[in-house]
């Protein structure tokens, strides 16, 4: 995206393409107001004040009217991108919106690439890099908690916190390197004890942030919840009950579900990615066997496992062993053992296995309790507070981990009495990783990777 630096005018449809009351085309860059004014009939937009709206018509070069529009003027630097910007509100609809955009592009304006408006906002100092990433997170958020986390990052709280202890490392590095300039005079600018304490404090700050990542990941991406159990245990029925639609096919025939079926479900602000799996059993059916294999893989990747047992069937020793094996294999992954078809439950003998809950999807018995238990188990070892900082990006996690490693090496160098030049190398490496989070240190490949996941027009 080298053209960004040259401030070349770009344009894109900023609203979802389709039928609707209004669509918005965004134009940004050098002489954007002049470019739009060339195909706008109404007030002279080049004389318009910033943050004003003007009624007019978009006109083709041959004089044909494309649409009646409202043009909103944003003069630099008081715009989202920091550049001259015009937002054109036209009638919604695929054809008319595209016609307005094409008319704008005819004025020597280039079609924007995905995320290019936000990338320009970052390059022009309107947003830090982690704030720019939060824009995409906010757009793609599928739960209230994900929206809260994105808003927190968009406000720049994470970046401000990282910049604070990054500045401490900068100051310490300056003192260490200043000593190197006066090494022959044997002058000490950096108190080693104070430096060690500072680095230990920074290490703890990084550890605290990294501890929030698992919670942040679940909040952002959703809790990968896998329903497993034997055929006809009620897995598909439960999925349909939770999402409120017939997402999975339900029949009395064992082995109906041949592949994993995914569905998004939001409860109490948290997104769950529900996965219905093929019933667990030995089978000579090649397709069903592949389904069972995929069920096992889904289990291994789960954030929450819900094993369903049909209460209308007696539990034999092999099923007890199967449940125990899955509980053991789950390890630290939260595991719920749920009895299904409570409405058909057989008179039971003394139970030799403990159920977390017994439900009926037919009459909704204990379904609300199950929902609460699913959320509780998913976050049982994770403390989520909307007022606390959350690391939700794997890129941020990786950078923090590398920064911590460099800080730890610097502490070890101090303890071993190594010279300042070795210490400086580790400190500068830590600064580089922390700067990559906020965008103080970037490269073109990193920016392209981040902004390529944005939608066009943002």
Short mmCIF file of C-alpha atoms in Angstrom, two decimals:
data_model
loop_
_atom_site.label_atom_id
_atom_site.label_comp_id
_atom_site.label_asym_id
_atom_site.label_seq_id
_atom_site.Cartn_x
_atom_site.Cartn_y
_atom_site.Cartn_z
CA UNK A 1 0.00 0.00 0.00
CA UNK A 2 2.77 2.45 -0.89
CA UNK A 3 0.23 4.85 -2.43
CA UNK A 4 -1.04 5.61 1.09
CA UNK A 5 2.05 7.66 1.85
CA UNK A 6 1.45 9.74 -1.27
CA UNK A 7 -2.02 10.68 0.02
CA UNK A 8 -3.65 9.56 -3.26
CA UNK A 9 -7.46 9.95 -3.09
CA UNK A 10 -9.31 6.68 -2.53
CA UNK A 11 -13.00 5.77 -2.43
CA UNK A 12 -15.14 2.81 -1.34
CA UNK A 13 -18.64 1.90 -0.27
CA UNK A 14 -18.58 2.08 3.54
CA UNK A 15 -21.93 0.37 4.18
CA UNK A 16 -22.91 -3.27 3.48
CA UNK A 17 -23.79 -3.79 -0.17
CA UNK A 18 -27.46 -4.60 -0.66
CA UNK A 19 -30.91 -3.08 -0.58
CA UNK A 20 -31.45 -0.47 2.11
CA UNK A 21 -32.61 3.05 2.77
CA UNK A 22 -29.19 4.70 2.65
CA UNK A 23 -25.68 3.78 1.54
CA UNK A 24 -22.47 5.69 2.25
CA UNK A 25 -19.49 6.14 -0.08
CA UNK A 26 -16.34 7.40 1.64
CA UNK A 27 -13.69 9.41 -0.25
CA UNK A 28 -10.38 10.37 1.40
CA UNK A 29 -7.04 11.81 0.35
CA UNK A 30 -5.45 14.79 -1.35
CA UNK A 31 -8.02 17.07 -3.07
CA UNK A 32 -10.89 14.68 -2.25
CA UNK A 33 -13.30 17.61 -1.88
CA UNK A 34 -12.28 18.97 -5.28
CA UNK A 35 -12.63 15.52 -6.88
CA UNK A 36 -16.15 15.02 -5.53
CA UNK A 37 -17.13 18.58 -6.37
CA UNK A 38 -16.31 17.87 -10.03
CA UNK A 39 -19.29 15.51 -10.26
CA UNK A 40 -21.53 17.22 -7.67
CA UNK A 41 -24.30 19.66 -8.64
CA UNK A 42 -25.28 21.89 -5.75
CA UNK A 43 -23.24 24.07 -3.39
CA UNK A 44 -19.58 24.52 -4.30
CA UNK A 45 -18.06 21.98 -1.90
CA UNK A 46 -14.59 23.52 -2.18
CA UNK A 47 -15.93 26.55 -0.23
CA UNK A 48 -17.80 24.48 2.36
CA UNK A 49 -16.76 24.45 5.99
CA UNK A 50 -15.63 21.26 7.70
CA UNK A 51 -18.32 19.11 9.32
CA UNK A 52 -21.14 20.47 7.16
CA UNK A 53 -23.69 18.55 5.09
CA UNK A 54 -24.89 19.61 1.65
CA UNK A 55 -27.72 18.39 -0.60
CA UNK A 56 -27.06 17.93 -4.30
CA UNK A 57 -26.85 15.49 -7.18
CA UNK A 58 -24.09 13.25 -8.50
CA UNK A 59 -23.74 13.89 -12.22
CA UNK A 60 -22.06 11.87 -14.96
CA UNK A 61 -19.71 13.65 -17.39
CA UNK A 62 -22.47 13.60 -20.03
CA UNK A 63 -24.84 15.39 -17.63
CA UNK A 64 -26.96 12.39 -16.59
CA UNK A 65 -28.13 12.40 -12.97
CA UNK A 66 -26.91 9.35 -11.05
CA UNK A 67 -28.64 10.07 -7.71
CA UNK A 68 -29.65 12.73 -5.23
CA UNK A 69 -27.20 12.70 -2.32
CA UNK A 70 -25.99 14.37 0.86
CA UNK A 71 -22.28 15.24 0.91
CA UNK A 72 -20.63 15.60 4.33
CA UNK A 73 -17.34 17.52 4.38
CA UNK A 74 -14.43 16.75 6.73
CA UNK A 75 -11.37 18.93 6.30
CA UNK A 76 -7.90 17.78 7.33
CA UNK A 77 -6.93 16.99 10.05
CA UNK A 78 -10.45 16.79 11.53
CA UNK A 79 -11.45 13.50 9.91
CA UNK A 80 -11.21 9.78 10.61
CA UNK A 81 -8.15 9.41 8.39
CA UNK A 82 -6.66 12.83 9.15
CA UNK A 83 -7.00 13.68 5.44
CA UNK A 84 -9.58 15.59 3.44
CA UNK A 85 -12.66 13.37 3.47
CA UNK A 86 -16.10 13.42 1.89
CA UNK A 87 -18.85 10.99 2.85
CA UNK A 88 -21.64 10.73 0.30
CA UNK A 89 -25.00 9.43 1.50
CA UNK A 90 -27.05 8.12 -1.42
CA UNK A 91 -30.09 5.88 -1.81
CA UNK A 92 -29.40 2.29 -0.84
CA UNK A 93 -29.37 -0.45 -3.45
CA UNK A 94 -26.66 -2.36 -5.27
CA UNK A 95 -26.97 -0.64 -8.65
CA UNK A 96 -27.39 2.98 -7.58
CA UNK A 97 -24.63 2.74 -4.95
CA UNK A 98 -22.22 1.21 -7.43
CA UNK A 99 -23.12 3.88 -10.01
CA UNK A 100 -22.29 6.67 -7.54
CA UNK A 101 -18.97 4.99 -6.65
CA UNK A 102 -18.03 4.54 -10.33
CA UNK A 103 -18.77 8.19 -11.00
CA UNK A 104 -16.43 9.19 -8.17
CA UNK A 105 -13.71 6.83 -9.44
CA UNK A 106 -13.91 8.51 -12.88
CA UNK A 107 -12.46 11.65 -11.25
CA UNK A 108 -8.99 10.03 -11.00
CA UNK A 109 -9.81 8.49 -7.63
CA UNK A 110 -8.56 4.99 -6.81
CA UNK A 111 -10.70 2.20 -5.33
CA UNK A 112 -9.63 1.63 -1.71
CA UNK A 113 -8.08 -1.61 -0.54
CA UNK A 114 -9.39 -3.49 2.53
CA UNK A 115 -8.65 -1.50 5.69
CA UNK A 116 -6.95 1.33 3.81
CA UNK A 117 -8.95 4.12 5.49
CA UNK A 118 -8.00 2.85 8.95
CA UNK A 119 -4.40 2.28 7.86
CA UNK A 120 -4.23 5.92 6.80
CA UNK A 121 -5.70 6.92 10.17
CA UNK A 122 -2.83 5.03 11.83
CA UNK A 123 -0.13 6.45 9.55
CA UNK A 124 -1.47 9.96 10.11
CA UNK A 125 -1.35 9.58 13.89
CA UNK A 126 -5.11 9.44 14.48
CA UNK A 127 -4.90 5.94 16.00
CA UNK A 128 -2.26 3.74 17.59
CA UNK A 129 -1.82 0.35 15.94
CA UNK A 130 -3.64 -1.57 18.67
CA UNK A 131 -6.52 0.94 18.39
CA UNK A 132 -6.65 0.39 14.64
CA UNK A 133 -6.84 -3.38 15.19
CA UNK A 134 -9.67 -2.78 17.66
CA UNK A 135 -11.72 -1.21 14.84
CA UNK A 136 -11.73 -4.56 13.02
CA UNK A 137 -12.50 -6.40 16.28
CA UNK A 138 -15.45 -4.09 16.89
CA UNK A 139 -16.83 -4.67 13.39
CA UNK A 140 -16.51 -8.46 13.67
CA UNK A 141 -17.65 -8.74 17.31
CA UNK A 142 -20.43 -11.32 17.81
CA UNK A 143 -21.11 -10.83 21.51
CA UNK A 144 -21.54 -7.96 23.96
CA UNK A 145 -18.39 -8.90 25.85
CA UNK A 146 -16.42 -8.88 22.60
CA UNK A 147 -17.78 -5.38 21.91
CA UNK A 148 -16.72 -4.29 25.43
CA UNK A 149 -13.20 -5.65 24.91
CA UNK A 150 -12.89 -3.95 21.51
CA UNK A 151 -14.11 -0.63 22.94
CA UNK A 152 -11.55 -0.87 25.73
CA UNK A 153 -8.75 -1.35 23.21
CA UNK A 154 -10.18 1.35 20.91
CA UNK A 155 -9.94 3.80 23.82
CA UNK A 156 -6.21 3.10 23.85
CA UNK A 157 -6.02 1.70 27.39
CA UNK A 158 -3.76 -1.20 26.47
CA UNK A 159 -1.44 0.99 24.45
CA UNK A 160 -1.20 3.60 27.20
CA UNK A 161 -0.32 0.92 29.75
CA UNK A 162 2.36 -0.61 27.53
CA UNK A 163 3.81 2.79 26.66
CA UNK A 164 4.21 3.57 30.37
CA UNK A 165 6.49 0.66 31.20
CA UNK A 166 8.12 0.80 27.75
CA UNK A 167 9.23 4.34 28.58
CA UNK A 168 10.77 3.04 31.79
CA UNK A 169 12.86 0.60 29.73
CA UNK A 170 13.82 3.42 27.34
CA UNK A 171 15.09 5.52 30.25
CA UNK A 172 17.00 2.57 31.71
CA UNK A 173 18.52 1.73 28.30
CA UNK A 174 19.65 5.34 27.90
CA UNK A 175 21.50 5.21 31.23
CA UNK A 176 23.13 1.88 30.36
CA UNK A 177 24.29 3.13 26.96
CA UNK A 178 25.47 6.42 28.44
CA UNK A 179 27.79 4.43 30.69
CA UNK A 180 29.30 2.80 27.61
CA UNK A 181 30.29 6.23 26.30
CA UNK A 182 32.20 6.93 29.53
CA UNK A 183 33.52 3.41 30.12
CA UNK A 184 37.13 4.58 30.39
CA UNK A 185 36.20 7.10 33.11
CA UNK A 186 34.50 4.32 35.12
CA UNK A 187 31.36 6.44 35.61
CA UNK A 188 28.15 4.70 36.69
CA UNK A 189 24.90 6.25 35.47
CA UNK A 190 22.63 3.25 36.03
CA UNK A 191 22.18 1.99 39.57
CA UNK A 192 22.20 -1.80 39.11
CA UNK A 193 19.90 -2.54 42.04
CA UNK A 194 17.34 0.01 40.88
CA UNK A 195 17.60 -1.28 37.30
CA UNK A 196 17.04 -4.85 38.44
CA UNK A 197 13.94 -3.83 40.42
CA UNK A 198 12.61 -1.88 37.44
CA UNK A 199 13.04 -4.88 35.14
CA UNK A 200 11.41 -7.22 37.66
CA UNK A 201 8.44 -4.81 37.85
CA UNK A 202 8.22 -4.73 34.04
CA UNK A 203 8.37 -8.53 33.91
CA UNK A 204 5.46 -8.68 36.37
CA UNK A 205 3.45 -6.16 34.31
CA UNK A 206 3.95 -8.31 31.21
CA UNK A 207 3.01 -11.48 33.12
CA UNK A 208 -0.20 -9.82 34.33
CA UNK A 209 -1.17 -8.91 30.76
CA UNK A 210 -0.33 -12.38 29.42
CA UNK A 211 -2.50 -14.00 32.09
CA UNK A 212 -5.53 -12.24 30.57
CA UNK A 213 -5.00 -13.70 27.08
CA UNK A 214 -6.99 -16.92 27.49
CA UNK A 215 -9.97 -14.95 28.78
CA UNK A 216 -9.48 -12.37 26.04
CA UNK A 217 -9.35 -15.07 23.37
CA UNK A 218 -12.63 -16.61 24.56
CA UNK A 219 -14.28 -13.19 24.70
CA UNK A 220 -13.10 -12.26 21.21
CA UNK A 221 -13.34 -15.58 19.34
CA UNK A 222 -16.00 -17.38 21.38
CA UNK A 223 -15.98 -20.49 23.55
CA UNK A 224 -15.47 -23.53 21.32
CA UNK A 225 -18.07 -25.86 22.89
CA UNK A 226 -18.15 -29.47 21.73
CA UNK A 227 -21.14 -31.78 22.30
CA UNK A 228 -20.01 -35.40 22.38
CA UNK A 229 -21.64 -38.68 23.31
CA UNK A 230 -23.06 -41.83 21.82
CA UNK A 231 -25.50 -41.81 18.88
CA UNK A 232 -28.97 -40.45 19.68
CA UNK A 233 -27.82 -38.96 23.00
CA UNK A 234 -29.57 -35.69 22.11
CA UNK A 235 -26.61 -33.64 20.88
CA UNK A 236 -28.34 -32.24 17.78
CA UNK A 237 -31.56 -31.62 19.70
CA UNK A 238 -29.70 -29.64 22.36
CA UNK A 239 -27.90 -27.56 19.74
CA UNK A 240 -31.21 -26.73 18.06
CA UNK A 241 -32.75 -25.85 21.44
CA UNK A 242 -29.95 -23.45 22.33
CA UNK A 243 -29.79 -21.64 18.98
CA UNK A 244 -33.59 -21.60 18.63
CA UNK A 245 -33.72 -23.07 15.14
CA UNK A 246 -33.48 -26.41 13.33
CA UNK A 247 -29.76 -26.06 12.65
CA UNK A 248 -29.01 -29.79 12.89
CA UNK A 249 -31.06 -32.68 11.49
CA UNK A 250 -32.71 -34.77 14.21
CA UNK A 251 -34.05 -38.30 13.61
CA UNK A 252 -34.46 -41.51 15.56
CA UNK A 253 -31.87 -43.16 13.31
CA UNK A 254 -28.53 -43.61 15.03
CA UNK A 255 -25.69 -42.04 13.08
CA UNK A 256 -27.76 -39.26 11.48
CA UNK A 257 -25.02 -36.71 12.18
CA UNK A 258 -22.08 -37.68 9.97
CA UNK A 259 -19.96 -34.53 10.27
CA UNK A 260 -19.41 -31.76 12.80
CA UNK A 261 -22.03 -29.00 12.64
CA UNK A 262 -21.17 -25.51 13.92
CA UNK A 263 -23.52 -22.80 15.17
CA UNK A 264 -22.90 -19.50 16.95
CA UNK A 265 -24.90 -18.88 20.12
CA UNK A 266 -24.61 -15.90 22.44
CA UNK A 267 -25.56 -16.13 26.10
CA UNK A 268 -25.29 -13.35 28.69
CA UNK A 269 -22.91 -11.39 26.47
CA UNK A 270 -20.55 -14.31 25.74
CA UNK A 271 -20.27 -16.05 22.37
CA UNK A 272 -20.33 -19.86 22.25
CA UNK A 273 -19.32 -21.68 19.08
CA UNK A 274 -21.42 -24.83 19.45
CA UNK A 275 -20.18 -27.94 17.68
CA UNK A 276 -22.46 -30.95 17.22
CA UNK A 277 -20.47 -34.11 16.56
CA UNK A 278 -21.10 -37.57 15.16
CA UNK A 279 -22.11 -40.17 17.77
CA UNK A 280 -19.19 -42.08 19.26
CA UNK A 281 -19.27 -45.75 18.33
CA UNK A 282 -17.39 -48.37 16.33
CA UNK A 283 -18.76 -48.56 12.80
CA UNK A 284 -17.87 -50.11 9.46
CA UNK A 285 -19.59 -47.25 7.61
CA UNK A 286 -16.72 -45.32 6.03
CA UNK A 287 -18.52 -41.95 6.13
CA UNK A 288 -19.71 -42.35 9.72
CA UNK A 289 -16.23 -43.50 10.77
CA UNK A 290 -14.78 -40.30 9.33
CA UNK A 291 -17.41 -38.35 11.30
CA UNK A 292 -16.33 -40.08 14.52
CA UNK A 293 -12.72 -39.22 13.71
CA UNK A 294 -13.66 -35.56 13.30
CA UNK A 295 -15.55 -35.71 16.59
CA UNK A 296 -12.35 -36.77 18.31
CA UNK A 297 -10.45 -33.90 16.69
CA UNK A 298 -13.11 -31.39 17.74
CA UNK A 299 -12.85 -32.70 21.30
CA UNK A 300 -9.10 -32.08 21.33
CA UNK A 301 -9.59 -28.44 20.22
CA UNK A 302 -12.45 -27.64 22.61
CA UNK A 303 -12.59 -24.86 25.18
CA UNK A 304 -15.57 -26.58 26.82
CA UNK A 305 -16.69 -30.20 26.51
CA UNK A 306 -20.30 -31.27 27.14
CA UNK A 307 -20.71 -35.06 27.22
CA UNK A 308 -24.34 -36.09 26.76
CA UNK A 309 -25.72 -39.36 28.14
CA UNK A 310 -29.18 -40.66 27.16
CA UNK A 311 -30.96 -41.29 30.48
CA UNK A 312 -33.59 -43.48 28.81
CA UNK A 313 -30.92 -46.13 28.25
CA UNK A 314 -29.12 -48.03 31.00
CA UNK A 315 -25.43 -47.19 31.40
CA UNK A 316 -23.15 -50.18 30.86
CA UNK A 317 -19.57 -50.57 32.01
CA UNK A 318 -18.12 -49.66 28.61
CA UNK A 319 -19.91 -46.29 28.65
CA UNK A 320 -18.72 -45.60 32.18
CA UNK A 321 -15.17 -46.30 31.06
CA UNK A 322 -15.70 -44.10 28.00
CA UNK A 323 -16.90 -41.16 30.11
CA UNK A 324 -14.02 -41.58 32.57
CA UNK A 325 -11.56 -41.67 29.68
CA UNK A 326 -12.94 -38.46 28.17
CA UNK A 327 -12.87 -36.71 31.55
CA UNK A 328 -9.23 -37.69 31.96
CA UNK A 329 -8.30 -36.68 28.41
CA UNK A 330 -10.02 -33.32 28.85
CA UNK A 331 -7.37 -32.42 31.42
CA UNK A 332 -7.76 -28.73 32.27
CA UNK A 333 -10.47 -28.21 29.64
CA UNK A 334 -13.80 -27.64 31.46
CA UNK A 335 -15.97 -30.78 31.23
CA UNK A 336 -19.73 -31.15 31.83
CA UNK A 337 -21.48 -34.51 32.12
CA UNK A 338 -25.13 -33.97 31.24
CA UNK A 339 -27.94 -36.52 31.30
CA UNK A 340 -30.48 -36.01 28.49
CA UNK A 341 -34.09 -37.07 27.85
CA UNK A 342 -35.01 -36.57 31.49
CA UNK A 343 -38.65 -36.76 30.41
CA UNK A 344 -38.00 -40.40 29.39
CA UNK A 345 -35.66 -41.33 32.23
CA UNK A 346 -35.85 -44.96 33.32
CA UNK A 347 -36.26 -45.80 37.00
CA UNK A 348 -32.60 -45.76 38.00
CA UNK A 349 -30.60 -47.95 40.24
CA UNK A 350 -28.15 -46.37 42.61
CA UNK A 351 -26.05 -44.18 40.32
CA UNK A 352 -22.36 -44.92 40.21
CA UNK A 353 -21.57 -41.78 38.24
CA UNK A 354 -22.22 -38.15 39.05
CA UNK A 355 -24.08 -35.97 36.53
CA UNK A 356 -23.49 -32.23 36.57
CA UNK A 357 -27.05 -31.80 35.37
CA UNK A 358 -30.00 -33.69 33.93
CA UNK A 359 -32.04 -32.00 31.22
CA UNK A 360 -34.86 -32.46 28.76
CA UNK A 361 -34.73 -30.53 25.50
CA UNK A 362 -38.35 -31.59 24.81
CA UNK A 363 -39.89 -29.69 27.73
CA UNK A 364 -36.88 -27.42 28.44
CA UNK A 365 -36.29 -28.87 31.88
CA UNK A 366 -33.08 -27.39 33.37
CA UNK A 367 -32.07 -25.79 30.04
CA UNK A 368 -31.64 -22.40 31.73
CA UNK A 369 -29.52 -24.01 34.43
CA UNK A 370 -27.40 -25.65 31.74
CA UNK A 371 -26.80 -22.31 30.04
CA UNK A 372 -25.57 -20.81 33.31
CA UNK A 373 -23.35 -23.81 34.02
CA UNK A 374 -21.83 -23.64 30.53
CA UNK A 375 -20.83 -20.01 31.04
CA UNK A 376 -19.63 -20.64 34.58
CA UNK A 377 -17.44 -23.58 33.54
CA UNK A 378 -16.07 -21.81 30.47
CA UNK A 379 -14.80 -18.92 32.60
CA UNK A 380 -14.32 -20.73 35.92
CA UNK A 381 -10.55 -20.20 36.05
CA UNK A 382 -10.66 -16.87 34.26
CA UNK A 383 -11.48 -13.52 35.79
CA UNK A 384 -13.23 -11.23 33.30
CA UNK A 385 -13.80 -7.65 34.33
CA UNK A 386 -14.81 -5.07 31.73
CA UNK A 387 -12.77 -2.46 33.62
CA UNK A 388 -9.55 -4.50 33.51
CA UNK A 389 -7.12 -4.72 30.60
CA UNK A 390 -7.53 -7.72 28.31
CA UNK A 391 -5.13 -9.03 25.70
CA UNK A 392 -7.31 -10.45 22.91
CA UNK A 393 -4.86 -10.58 19.99
CA UNK A 394 -2.47 -13.46 19.38
CA UNK A 395 -0.10 -10.91 17.80
CA UNK A 396 -0.03 -8.92 21.02
CA UNK A 397 0.45 -12.10 23.06
CA UNK A 398 3.40 -13.20 20.92
CA UNK A 399 5.04 -9.78 21.17
CA UNK A 400 4.57 -9.69 24.95
CA UNK A 401 6.06 -13.18 25.30
CA UNK A 402 9.13 -12.19 23.29
CA UNK A 403 9.47 -8.94 25.26
CA UNK A 404 9.31 -10.91 28.52
CA UNK A 405 12.04 -13.27 27.32
CA UNK A 406 14.30 -10.32 26.53
CA UNK A 407 13.61 -8.68 29.89
CA UNK A 408 14.39 -11.96 31.64
CA UNK A 409 17.67 -12.22 29.73
CA UNK A 410 18.52 -8.69 30.78
CA UNK A 411 17.88 -9.58 34.43
CA UNK A 412 20.12 -12.64 34.08
CA UNK A 413 22.80 -10.47 32.48
CA UNK A 414 22.67 -8.13 35.47
CA UNK A 415 22.92 -11.01 37.91
CA UNK A 416 25.97 -12.37 36.09
CA UNK A 417 27.67 -8.99 36.11
CA UNK A 418 27.80 -8.79 32.31
CA UNK A 419 28.83 -5.54 30.66
CA UNK A 420 26.36 -2.90 29.54
CA UNK A 421 26.69 -3.65 25.81
CA UNK A 422 25.17 -7.12 26.33
CA UNK A 423 22.48 -5.68 28.58
CA UNK A 424 21.64 -3.01 26.00
CA UNK A 425 21.03 -5.64 23.30
CA UNK A 426 18.35 -7.38 25.40
CA UNK A 427 16.71 -4.12 26.46
CA UNK A 428 16.51 -2.86 22.87
CA UNK A 429 15.02 -6.18 21.74
CA UNK A 430 12.31 -5.85 24.44
CA UNK A 431 11.60 -2.27 23.31
CA UNK A 432 11.21 -3.45 19.72
CA UNK A 433 8.60 -6.08 20.66
CA UNK A 434 6.59 -3.67 22.83
CA UNK A 435 6.78 -0.99 20.14
CA UNK A 436 5.37 -3.44 17.60
CA UNK A 437 2.14 -3.63 19.64
CA UNK A 438 1.46 0.10 19.67
CA UNK A 439 2.87 0.75 16.20
CA UNK A 440 5.89 2.77 17.29
CA UNK A 441 7.95 0.16 15.43
CA UNK A 442 6.39 -1.27 12.26
CA UNK A 443 7.18 -2.61 8.82
CA UNK A 444 5.16 -2.80 5.62
CA UNK A 445 4.57 -6.56 5.85
CA UNK A 446 3.16 -6.23 9.39
CA UNK A 447 0.77 -3.46 8.35
CA UNK A 448 -0.41 -5.33 5.27
CA UNK A 449 -1.07 -8.43 7.39
CA UNK A 450 -3.09 -6.49 9.96
CA UNK A 451 -5.18 -4.34 7.64
CA UNK A 452 -5.87 -7.03 5.04
CA UNK A 453 -8.49 -8.55 7.39
CA UNK A 454 -10.51 -5.32 7.40
CA UNK A 455 -13.54 -4.91 5.16
CA UNK A 456 -13.33 -2.55 2.18
CA UNK A 457 -14.56 0.91 3.12
CA UNK A 458 -13.14 0.89 6.66
#
